[in-house]
Amino acid sequence: MYPKRTAAFASAAALAGSAVLLAAPMAHADVVNVNYQCKTPIGDKSALSPIDIKGVRSGTGYKITMSWQKGVSSSPVELGKGAMNPSATIRLGGADSGTLAVSGPANQAAIPANTPIKISDLSGTYTPKKSGKVTFTAGVLTIKALGTTTTCTPTNNPQPSLTLDVAGASGGSGSGSSSSSGGGADSGGQLPRTGPEDSAIALGTLGGTVLLTGAAGALWLTRRNQAVRR
């Protein structure tokens, strides 16, 4: 009888742990078409590029990486290696507000004249100050090259490319936003992990701990009852 009770308890604990994992909120990401209007030294130009924004948990914050799937703007002359330096802002919404600055490396290869400029991945660190769902939307892109500055502004009111369910530093609902810059593109190549997923893993571990503790307790009771019978 006692072994049956132990097995039943262990099964219930395992199911509870699985339910916690399934119920945990996940991040939501979309590739969003952004219509840029660019102010260049030789006049106004427009460009449409799909934008992808990903978030990877990094310490107490998130490394946010912004990627362009198509080139934007162009130069009437060739841009040699390292001649073009991009940066951008990402608009925060939902539980937070303000902007996040992202930056990345200069062009790794020469860009021919009159060719759409491929922007390298730009990244920055976002540290939430309060809990809730935060959205990340493409903002202004800035391109500096050969002593000139080109500014590209979204004109089609793009939708958020990423939504993260974050936990603030205090775990409560504080005030204020985070806007800090980061350097370099992400070369790790690993799939993005988010705060909610980390929380799900932690909760799943807790379910496993309950399972083991319950099984050990039931086993102890079984042995104790057997000892009494003797």
PDB file of C-alpha atoms in Angstrom:
ATOM      1  CA  MET A   1       0.000   0.000   0.000  1.00  0.00           C
ATOM      2  CA  TYR A   2       2.745   2.438   0.970  1.00  0.00           C
ATOM      3  CA  PRO A   3       4.747   1.991  -2.269  1.00  0.00           C
ATOM      4  CA  LYS A   4       1.560   2.780  -4.204  1.00  0.00           C
ATOM      5  CA  ARG A   5       1.074   5.999  -2.228  1.00  0.00           C
ATOM      6  CA  THR A   6       4.708   6.973  -2.882  1.00  0.00           C
ATOM      7  CA  ALA A   7       4.298   6.442  -6.635  1.00  0.00           C
ATOM      8  CA  ALA A   8       1.048   8.410  -6.706  1.00  0.00           C
ATOM      9  CA  PHE A   9       2.602  11.334  -4.847  1.00  0.00           C
ATOM     10  CA  ALA A  10       5.630  11.365  -7.156  1.00  0.00           C
ATOM     11  CA  SER A  11       3.393  11.354 -10.251  1.00  0.00           C
ATOM     12  CA  ALA A  12       1.302  14.247  -8.922  1.00  0.00           C
ATOM     13  CA  ALA A  13       4.433  16.312  -8.187  1.00  0.00           C
ATOM     14  CA  ALA A  14       5.809  15.632 -11.675  1.00  0.00           C
ATOM     15  CA  LEU A  15       2.547  16.728 -13.284  1.00  0.00           C
ATOM     16  CA  ALA A  16       2.530  19.902 -11.172  1.00  0.00           C
ATOM     17  CA  GLY A  17       6.065  20.744 -12.320  1.00  0.00           C
ATOM     18  CA  SER A  18       5.086  20.211 -15.955  1.00  0.00           C
ATOM     19  CA  ALA A  19       2.029  22.434 -15.532  1.00  0.00           C
ATOM     20  CA  VAL A  20       4.215  25.247 -14.188  1.00  0.00           C
ATOM     21  CA  LEU A  21       6.500  25.022 -17.235  1.00  0.00           C
ATOM     22  CA  LEU A  22       3.571  25.097 -19.641  1.00  0.00           C
ATOM     23  CA  ALA A  23       1.964  28.062 -17.871  1.00  0.00           C
ATOM     24  CA  ALA A  24       5.130  30.210 -17.845  1.00  0.00           C
ATOM     25  CA  PRO A  25       4.884  33.269 -20.175  1.00  0.00           C
ATOM     26  CA  MET A  26       7.185  33.383 -23.181  1.00  0.00           C
ATOM     27  CA  ALA A  27       8.758  36.183 -25.199  1.00  0.00           C
ATOM     28  CA  HIS A  28       7.162  37.178 -28.477  1.00  0.00           C
ATOM     29  CA  ALA A  29       9.206  38.341 -31.472  1.00  0.00           C
ATOM     30  CA  ASP A  30       8.251  39.381 -35.012  1.00  0.00           C
ATOM     31  CA  VAL A  31      10.160  40.481 -38.078  1.00  0.00           C
ATOM     32  CA  VAL A  32       8.628  43.880 -38.849  1.00  0.00           C
ATOM     33  CA  ASN A  33       8.907  45.867 -42.083  1.00  0.00           C
ATOM     34  CA  VAL A  34      10.176  49.365 -41.345  1.00  0.00           C
ATOM     35  CA  ASN A  35       9.897  52.144 -43.923  1.00  0.00           C
ATOM     36  CA  TYR A  36      12.814  54.530 -43.370  1.00  0.00           C
ATOM     37  CA  GLN A  37      13.006  58.095 -44.618  1.00  0.00           C
ATOM     38  CA  CYS A  38      16.682  59.058 -44.723  1.00  0.00           C
ATOM     39  CA  LYS A  39      18.210  62.526 -44.659  1.00  0.00           C
ATOM     40  CA  THR A  40      21.512  62.191 -46.525  1.00  0.00           C
ATOM     41  CA  PRO A  41      24.165  64.737 -47.586  1.00  0.00           C
ATOM     42  CA  ILE A  42      22.909  64.425 -51.179  1.00  0.00           C
ATOM     43  CA  GLY A  43      19.176  64.595 -50.464  1.00  0.00           C
ATOM     44  CA  ASP A  44      16.298  62.559 -49.087  1.00  0.00           C
ATOM     45  CA  LYS A  45      16.037  58.819 -49.748  1.00  0.00           C
ATOM     46  CA  SER A  46      13.661  56.110 -48.625  1.00  0.00           C
ATOM     47  CA  ALA A  47      14.237  52.432 -47.889  1.00  0.00           C
ATOM     48  CA  LEU A  48      12.183  49.496 -46.632  1.00  0.00           C
ATOM     49  CA  SER A  49      13.863  46.850 -44.486  1.00  0.00           C
ATOM     50  CA  PRO A  50      12.563  44.005 -42.308  1.00  0.00           C
ATOM     51  CA  ILE A  51      13.812  44.495 -38.738  1.00  0.00           C
ATOM     52  CA  ASP A  52      14.423  41.703 -36.250  1.00  0.00           C
ATOM     53  CA  ILE A  53      15.019  42.388 -32.528  1.00  0.00           C
ATOM     54  CA  LYS A  54      16.072  39.637 -30.117  1.00  0.00           C
ATOM     55  CA  GLY A  55      16.669  39.581 -26.364  1.00  0.00           C
ATOM     56  CA  VAL A  56      19.146  37.337 -24.525  1.00  0.00           C
ATOM     57  CA  ARG A  57      19.318  37.250 -20.732  1.00  0.00           C
ATOM     58  CA  SER A  58      22.611  38.727 -19.540  1.00  0.00           C
ATOM     59  CA  GLY A  59      23.199  39.034 -15.798  1.00  0.00           C
ATOM     60  CA  THR A  60      20.506  41.254 -14.307  1.00  0.00           C
ATOM     61  CA  GLY A  61      19.466  42.583 -17.718  1.00  0.00           C
ATOM     62  CA  TYR A  62      19.084  41.607 -21.350  1.00  0.00           C
ATOM     63  CA  LYS A  63      21.350  41.931 -24.348  1.00  0.00           C
ATOM     64  CA  ILE A  64      19.148  43.363 -27.094  1.00  0.00           C
ATOM     65  CA  THR A  65      20.271  42.811 -30.697  1.00  0.00           C
ATOM     66  CA  MET A  66      18.737  44.626 -33.674  1.00  0.00           C
ATOM     67  CA  SER A  67      19.199  43.184 -37.175  1.00  0.00           C
ATOM     68  CA  TRP A  68      18.465  44.537 -40.656  1.00  0.00           C
ATOM     69  CA  GLN A  69      17.567  42.035 -43.371  1.00  0.00           C
ATOM     70  CA  LYS A  70      17.990  44.525 -46.213  1.00  0.00           C
ATOM     71  CA  GLY A  71      20.338  47.432 -46.877  1.00  0.00           C
ATOM     72  CA  VAL A  72      19.267  51.043 -46.365  1.00  0.00           C
ATOM     73  CA  SER A  73      20.375  54.291 -48.009  1.00  0.00           C
ATOM     74  CA  SER A  74      23.494  54.334 -50.236  1.00  0.00           C
ATOM     75  CA  SER A  75      26.616  56.367 -50.917  1.00  0.00           C
ATOM     76  CA  PRO A  76      27.591  58.055 -54.204  1.00  0.00           C
ATOM     77  CA  VAL A  77      31.187  56.970 -53.568  1.00  0.00           C
ATOM     78  CA  GLU A  78      32.688  53.721 -52.339  1.00  0.00           C
ATOM     79  CA  LEU A  79      32.953  53.344 -48.577  1.00  0.00           C
ATOM     80  CA  GLY A  80      36.182  51.576 -47.691  1.00  0.00           C
ATOM     81  CA  LYS A  81      36.466  49.004 -44.922  1.00  0.00           C
ATOM     82  CA  GLY A  82      35.761  50.631 -41.552  1.00  0.00           C
ATOM     83  CA  ALA A  83      34.509  53.893 -43.103  1.00  0.00           C
ATOM     84  CA  MET A  84      30.866  53.517 -42.019  1.00  0.00           C
ATOM     85  CA  ASN A  85      29.728  53.497 -38.375  1.00  0.00           C
ATOM     86  CA  PRO A  86      26.053  52.728 -37.574  1.00  0.00           C
ATOM     87  CA  SER A  87      24.022  53.257 -34.412  1.00  0.00           C
ATOM     88  CA  ALA A  88      20.316  53.310 -33.631  1.00  0.00           C
ATOM     89  CA  THR A  89      17.681  53.707 -30.962  1.00  0.00           C
ATOM     90  CA  ILE A  90      14.954  51.285 -29.963  1.00  0.00           C
ATOM     91  CA  ARG A  91      11.724  52.660 -28.535  1.00  0.00           C
ATOM     92  CA  LEU A  92      10.496  51.066 -25.297  1.00  0.00           C
ATOM     93  CA  GLY A  93       6.804  50.641 -24.594  1.00  0.00           C
ATOM     94  CA  GLY A  94       4.361  48.773 -22.390  1.00  0.00           C
ATOM     95  CA  ALA A  95       5.655  48.573 -18.825  1.00  0.00           C
ATOM     96  CA  ASP A  96       8.600  50.871 -19.646  1.00  0.00           C
ATOM     97  CA  SER A  97       9.240  53.962 -21.746  1.00  0.00           C
ATOM     98  CA  GLY A  98      12.087  55.880 -23.309  1.00  0.00           C
ATOM     99  CA  THR A  99      14.719  54.623 -25.724  1.00  0.00           C
ATOM    100  CA  LEU A 100      17.530  52.091 -25.720  1.00  0.00           C
ATOM    101  CA  ALA A 101      20.732  52.983 -27.606  1.00  0.00           C
ATOM    102  CA  VAL A 102      22.305  50.202 -29.673  1.00  0.00           C
ATOM    103  CA  SER A 103      25.588  50.255 -31.568  1.00  0.00           C
ATOM    104  CA  GLY A 104      27.864  47.936 -33.497  1.00  0.00           C
ATOM    105  CA  PRO A 105      31.077  47.604 -35.498  1.00  0.00           C
ATOM    106  CA  ALA A 106      32.021  49.531 -38.626  1.00  0.00           C
ATOM    107  CA  ASN A 107      31.608  47.861 -42.014  1.00  0.00           C
ATOM    108  CA  GLN A 108      33.908  44.837 -42.345  1.00  0.00           C
ATOM    109  CA  ALA A 109      34.171  45.113 -46.144  1.00  0.00           C
ATOM    110  CA  ALA A 110      34.136  47.915 -48.692  1.00  0.00           C
ATOM    111  CA  ILE A 111      30.674  49.085 -49.804  1.00  0.00           C
ATOM    112  CA  PRO A 112      30.469  49.901 -53.546  1.00  0.00           C
ATOM    113  CA  ALA A 113      29.057  53.250 -54.664  1.00  0.00           C
ATOM    114  CA  ASN A 114      25.282  53.491 -55.137  1.00  0.00           C
ATOM    115  CA  THR A 115      24.733  50.193 -53.326  1.00  0.00           C
ATOM    116  CA  PRO A 116      22.288  49.747 -50.409  1.00  0.00           C
ATOM    117  CA  ILE A 117      24.287  49.889 -47.190  1.00  0.00           C
ATOM    118  CA  LYS A 118      24.021  46.670 -45.171  1.00  0.00           C
ATOM    119  CA  ILE A 119      23.897  47.544 -41.493  1.00  0.00           C
ATOM    120  CA  SER A 120      25.707  45.211 -39.109  1.00  0.00           C
ATOM    121  CA  ASP A 121      23.850  43.862 -36.076  1.00  0.00           C
ATOM    122  CA  LEU A 122      23.583  46.501 -33.367  1.00  0.00           C
ATOM    123  CA  SER A 123      23.306  45.681 -29.678  1.00  0.00           C
ATOM    124  CA  GLY A 124      22.822  47.282 -26.282  1.00  0.00           C
ATOM    125  CA  THR A 125      22.039  46.253 -22.709  1.00  0.00           C
ATOM    126  CA  TYR A 126      18.567  46.742 -21.281  1.00  0.00           C
ATOM    127  CA  THR A 127      18.151  46.601 -17.495  1.00  0.00           C
ATOM    128  CA  PRO A 128      14.488  46.630 -16.389  1.00  0.00           C
ATOM    129  CA  LYS A 129      13.581  48.759 -13.405  1.00  0.00           C
ATOM    130  CA  LYS A 130      10.049  47.414 -13.040  1.00  0.00           C
ATOM    131  CA  SER A 131       8.153  44.268 -13.867  1.00  0.00           C
ATOM    132  CA  GLY A 132       5.761  43.678 -16.757  1.00  0.00           C
ATOM    133  CA  LYS A 133       5.620  43.279 -20.519  1.00  0.00           C
ATOM    134  CA  VAL A 134       8.047  45.612 -22.325  1.00  0.00           C
ATOM    135  CA  THR A 135       7.939  46.169 -26.093  1.00  0.00           C
ATOM    136  CA  PHE A 136      10.904  47.013 -28.319  1.00  0.00           C
ATOM    137  CA  THR A 137      10.261  48.927 -31.550  1.00  0.00           C
ATOM    138  CA  ALA A 138      12.700  50.119 -34.230  1.00  0.00           C
ATOM    139  CA  GLY A 139      13.645  53.781 -33.799  1.00  0.00           C
ATOM    140  CA  VAL A 140      16.021  56.172 -35.548  1.00  0.00           C
ATOM    141  CA  LEU A 141      19.026  54.783 -37.444  1.00  0.00           C
ATOM    142  CA  THR A 142      22.171  56.947 -37.725  1.00  0.00           C
ATOM    143  CA  ILE A 143      24.950  56.293 -40.237  1.00  0.00           C
ATOM    144  CA  LYS A 144      28.249  58.180 -40.011  1.00  0.00           C
ATOM    145  CA  ALA A 145      30.657  57.903 -42.937  1.00  0.00           C
ATOM    146  CA  LEU A 146      33.460  60.037 -44.404  1.00  0.00           C
ATOM    147  CA  GLY A 147      32.699  62.934 -42.080  1.00  0.00           C
ATOM    148  CA  THR A 148      28.969  62.981 -42.926  1.00  0.00           C
ATOM    149  CA  THR A 149      25.866  61.895 -41.006  1.00  0.00           C
ATOM    150  CA  THR A 150      22.761  60.233 -42.435  1.00  0.00           C
ATOM    151  CA  THR A 151      19.665  59.953 -40.261  1.00  0.00           C
ATOM    152  CA  CYS A 152      16.919  57.450 -41.105  1.00  0.00           C
ATOM    153  CA  THR A 153      13.559  57.760 -39.337  1.00  0.00           C
ATOM    154  CA  PRO A 154      10.713  55.203 -39.473  1.00  0.00           C
ATOM    155  CA  THR A 155       7.654  56.715 -41.161  1.00  0.00           C
ATOM    156  CA  ASN A 156       5.151  53.835 -41.132  1.00  0.00           C
ATOM    157  CA  ASN A 157       4.594  53.650 -37.356  1.00  0.00           C
ATOM    158  CA  PRO A 158       6.028  50.105 -37.146  1.00  0.00           C
ATOM    159  CA  GLN A 159       4.751  47.556 -34.656  1.00  0.00           C
ATOM    160  CA  PRO A 160       7.045  46.211 -31.898  1.00  0.00           C
ATOM    161  CA  SER A 161       9.585  43.626 -33.054  1.00  0.00           C
ATOM    162  CA  LEU A 162       9.975  42.129 -29.580  1.00  0.00           C
ATOM    163  CA  THR A 163       7.936  41.804 -26.394  1.00  0.00           C
ATOM    164  CA  LEU A 164       9.589  40.601 -23.178  1.00  0.00           C
ATOM    165  CA  ASP A 165       7.924  39.786 -19.865  1.00  0.00           C
ATOM    166  CA  VAL A 166      10.583  41.143 -17.513  1.00  0.00           C
ATOM    167  CA  ALA A 167      11.142  41.359 -13.771  1.00  0.00           C
ATOM    168  CA  GLY A 168      12.493  44.603 -12.324  1.00  0.00           C
ATOM    169  CA  ALA A 169      15.539  44.763 -10.071  1.00  0.00           C
ATOM    170  CA  SER A 170      13.329  45.067  -6.995  1.00  0.00           C
ATOM    171  CA  GLY A 171      10.804  42.537  -8.281  1.00  0.00           C
ATOM    172  CA  GLY A 172       8.063  45.140  -7.894  1.00  0.00           C
ATOM    173  CA  SER A 173       6.562  47.978  -9.892  1.00  0.00           C
ATOM    174  CA  GLY A 174       9.053  50.809  -9.656  1.00  0.00           C
ATOM    175  CA  SER A 175       9.395  53.809 -11.932  1.00  0.00           C
ATOM    176  CA  GLY A 176      11.775  54.913 -14.641  1.00  0.00           C
ATOM    177  CA  SER A 177      13.264  53.345 -17.743  1.00  0.00           C
ATOM    178  CA  SER A 178      16.599  51.978 -18.843  1.00  0.00           C
ATOM    179  CA  SER A 179      18.524  53.410 -21.773  1.00  0.00           C
ATOM    180  CA  SER A 180      22.096  52.219 -22.013  1.00  0.00           C
ATOM    181  CA  SER A 181      24.302  51.514 -24.991  1.00  0.00           C
ATOM    182  CA  GLY A 182      26.279  48.387 -25.748  1.00  0.00           C
ATOM    183  CA  GLY A 183      29.027  47.599 -28.206  1.00  0.00           C
ATOM    184  CA  GLY A 184      29.617  45.029 -30.870  1.00  0.00           C
ATOM    185  CA  ALA A 185      27.470  42.509 -32.633  1.00  0.00           C
ATOM    186  CA  ASP A 186      26.586  39.186 -31.093  1.00  0.00           C
ATOM    187  CA  SER A 187      28.882  36.517 -32.510  1.00  0.00           C
ATOM    188  CA  GLY A 188      27.757  33.685 -30.256  1.00  0.00           C
ATOM    189  CA  GLY A 189      25.155  32.293 -32.634  1.00  0.00           C
ATOM    190  CA  GLN A 190      23.089  30.747 -29.845  1.00  0.00           C
ATOM    191  CA  LEU A 191      19.339  30.943 -29.794  1.00  0.00           C
ATOM    192  CA  PRO A 192      18.003  33.820 -27.670  1.00  0.00           C
ATOM    193  CA  ARG A 193      16.914  33.064 -24.124  1.00  0.00           C
ATOM    194  CA  THR A 194      14.609  35.346 -22.212  1.00  0.00           C
ATOM    195  CA  GLY A 195      13.744  36.090 -18.619  1.00  0.00           C
ATOM    196  CA  PRO A 196      10.433  34.206 -18.671  1.00  0.00           C
ATOM    197  CA  GLU A 197      12.180  31.072 -19.952  1.00  0.00           C
ATOM    198  CA  ASP A 198      14.756  31.332 -17.166  1.00  0.00           C
ATOM    199  CA  SER A 199      11.900  31.658 -14.675  1.00  0.00           C
ATOM    200  CA  ALA A 200      10.235  28.583 -16.164  1.00  0.00           C
ATOM    201  CA  ILE A 201      13.436  26.576 -15.715  1.00  0.00           C
ATOM    202  CA  ALA A 202      13.706  27.734 -12.104  1.00  0.00           C
ATOM    203  CA  LEU A 203      10.084  26.816 -11.408  1.00  0.00           C
ATOM    204  CA  GLY A 204      10.546  23.445 -13.100  1.00  0.00           C
ATOM    205  CA  THR A 205      13.539  22.797 -10.855  1.00  0.00           C
ATOM    206  CA  LEU A 206      11.384  23.688  -7.861  1.00  0.00           C
ATOM    207  CA  GLY A 207       8.777  21.139  -9.003  1.00  0.00           C
ATOM    208  CA  GLY A 208      11.505  18.493  -9.266  1.00  0.00           C
ATOM    209  CA  THR A 209      12.690  19.344  -5.746  1.00  0.00           C
ATOM    210  CA  VAL A 210       9.145  18.917  -4.406  1.00  0.00           C
ATOM    211  CA  LEU A 211       8.950  15.573  -6.196  1.00  0.00           C
ATOM    212  CA  LEU A 212      12.183  14.279  -4.636  1.00  0.00           C
ATOM    213  CA  THR A 213      11.339  15.613  -1.176  1.00  0.00           C
ATOM    214  CA  GLY A 214       7.865  14.029  -1.233  1.00  0.00           C
ATOM    215  CA  ALA A 215       9.211  10.687  -2.422  1.00  0.00           C
ATOM    216  CA  ALA A 216      11.893  10.676   0.280  1.00  0.00           C
ATOM    217  CA  GLY A 217       9.313  11.506   2.953  1.00  0.00           C
ATOM    218  CA  ALA A 218       6.963   8.735   1.802  1.00  0.00           C
ATOM    219  CA  LEU A 219       9.859   6.229   1.736  1.00  0.00           C
ATOM    220  CA  TRP A 220      10.856   7.180   5.282  1.00  0.00           C
ATOM    221  CA  LEU A 221       7.287   6.664   6.486  1.00  0.00           C
ATOM    222  CA  THR A 222       7.165   3.258   4.764  1.00  0.00           C
ATOM    223  CA  ARG A 223      10.353   2.076   6.444  1.00  0.00           C
ATOM    224  CA  ARG A 224       9.212   3.456   9.810  1.00  0.00           C
ATOM    225  CA  ASN A 225       5.905   1.563   9.622  1.00  0.00           C
ATOM    226  CA  GLN A 226       7.719  -1.627   8.654  1.00  0.00           C
ATOM    227  CA  ALA A 227      10.032  -1.207  11.666  1.00  0.00           C
ATOM    228  CA  VAL A 228       7.023  -0.779  13.987  1.00  0.00           C
ATOM    229  CA  ARG A 229       5.425  -3.983  12.663  1.00  0.00           C
ATOM    230  CA  ARG A 230       8.558  -5.911  13.468  1.00  0.00           C
TER     231      ARG A 230
END
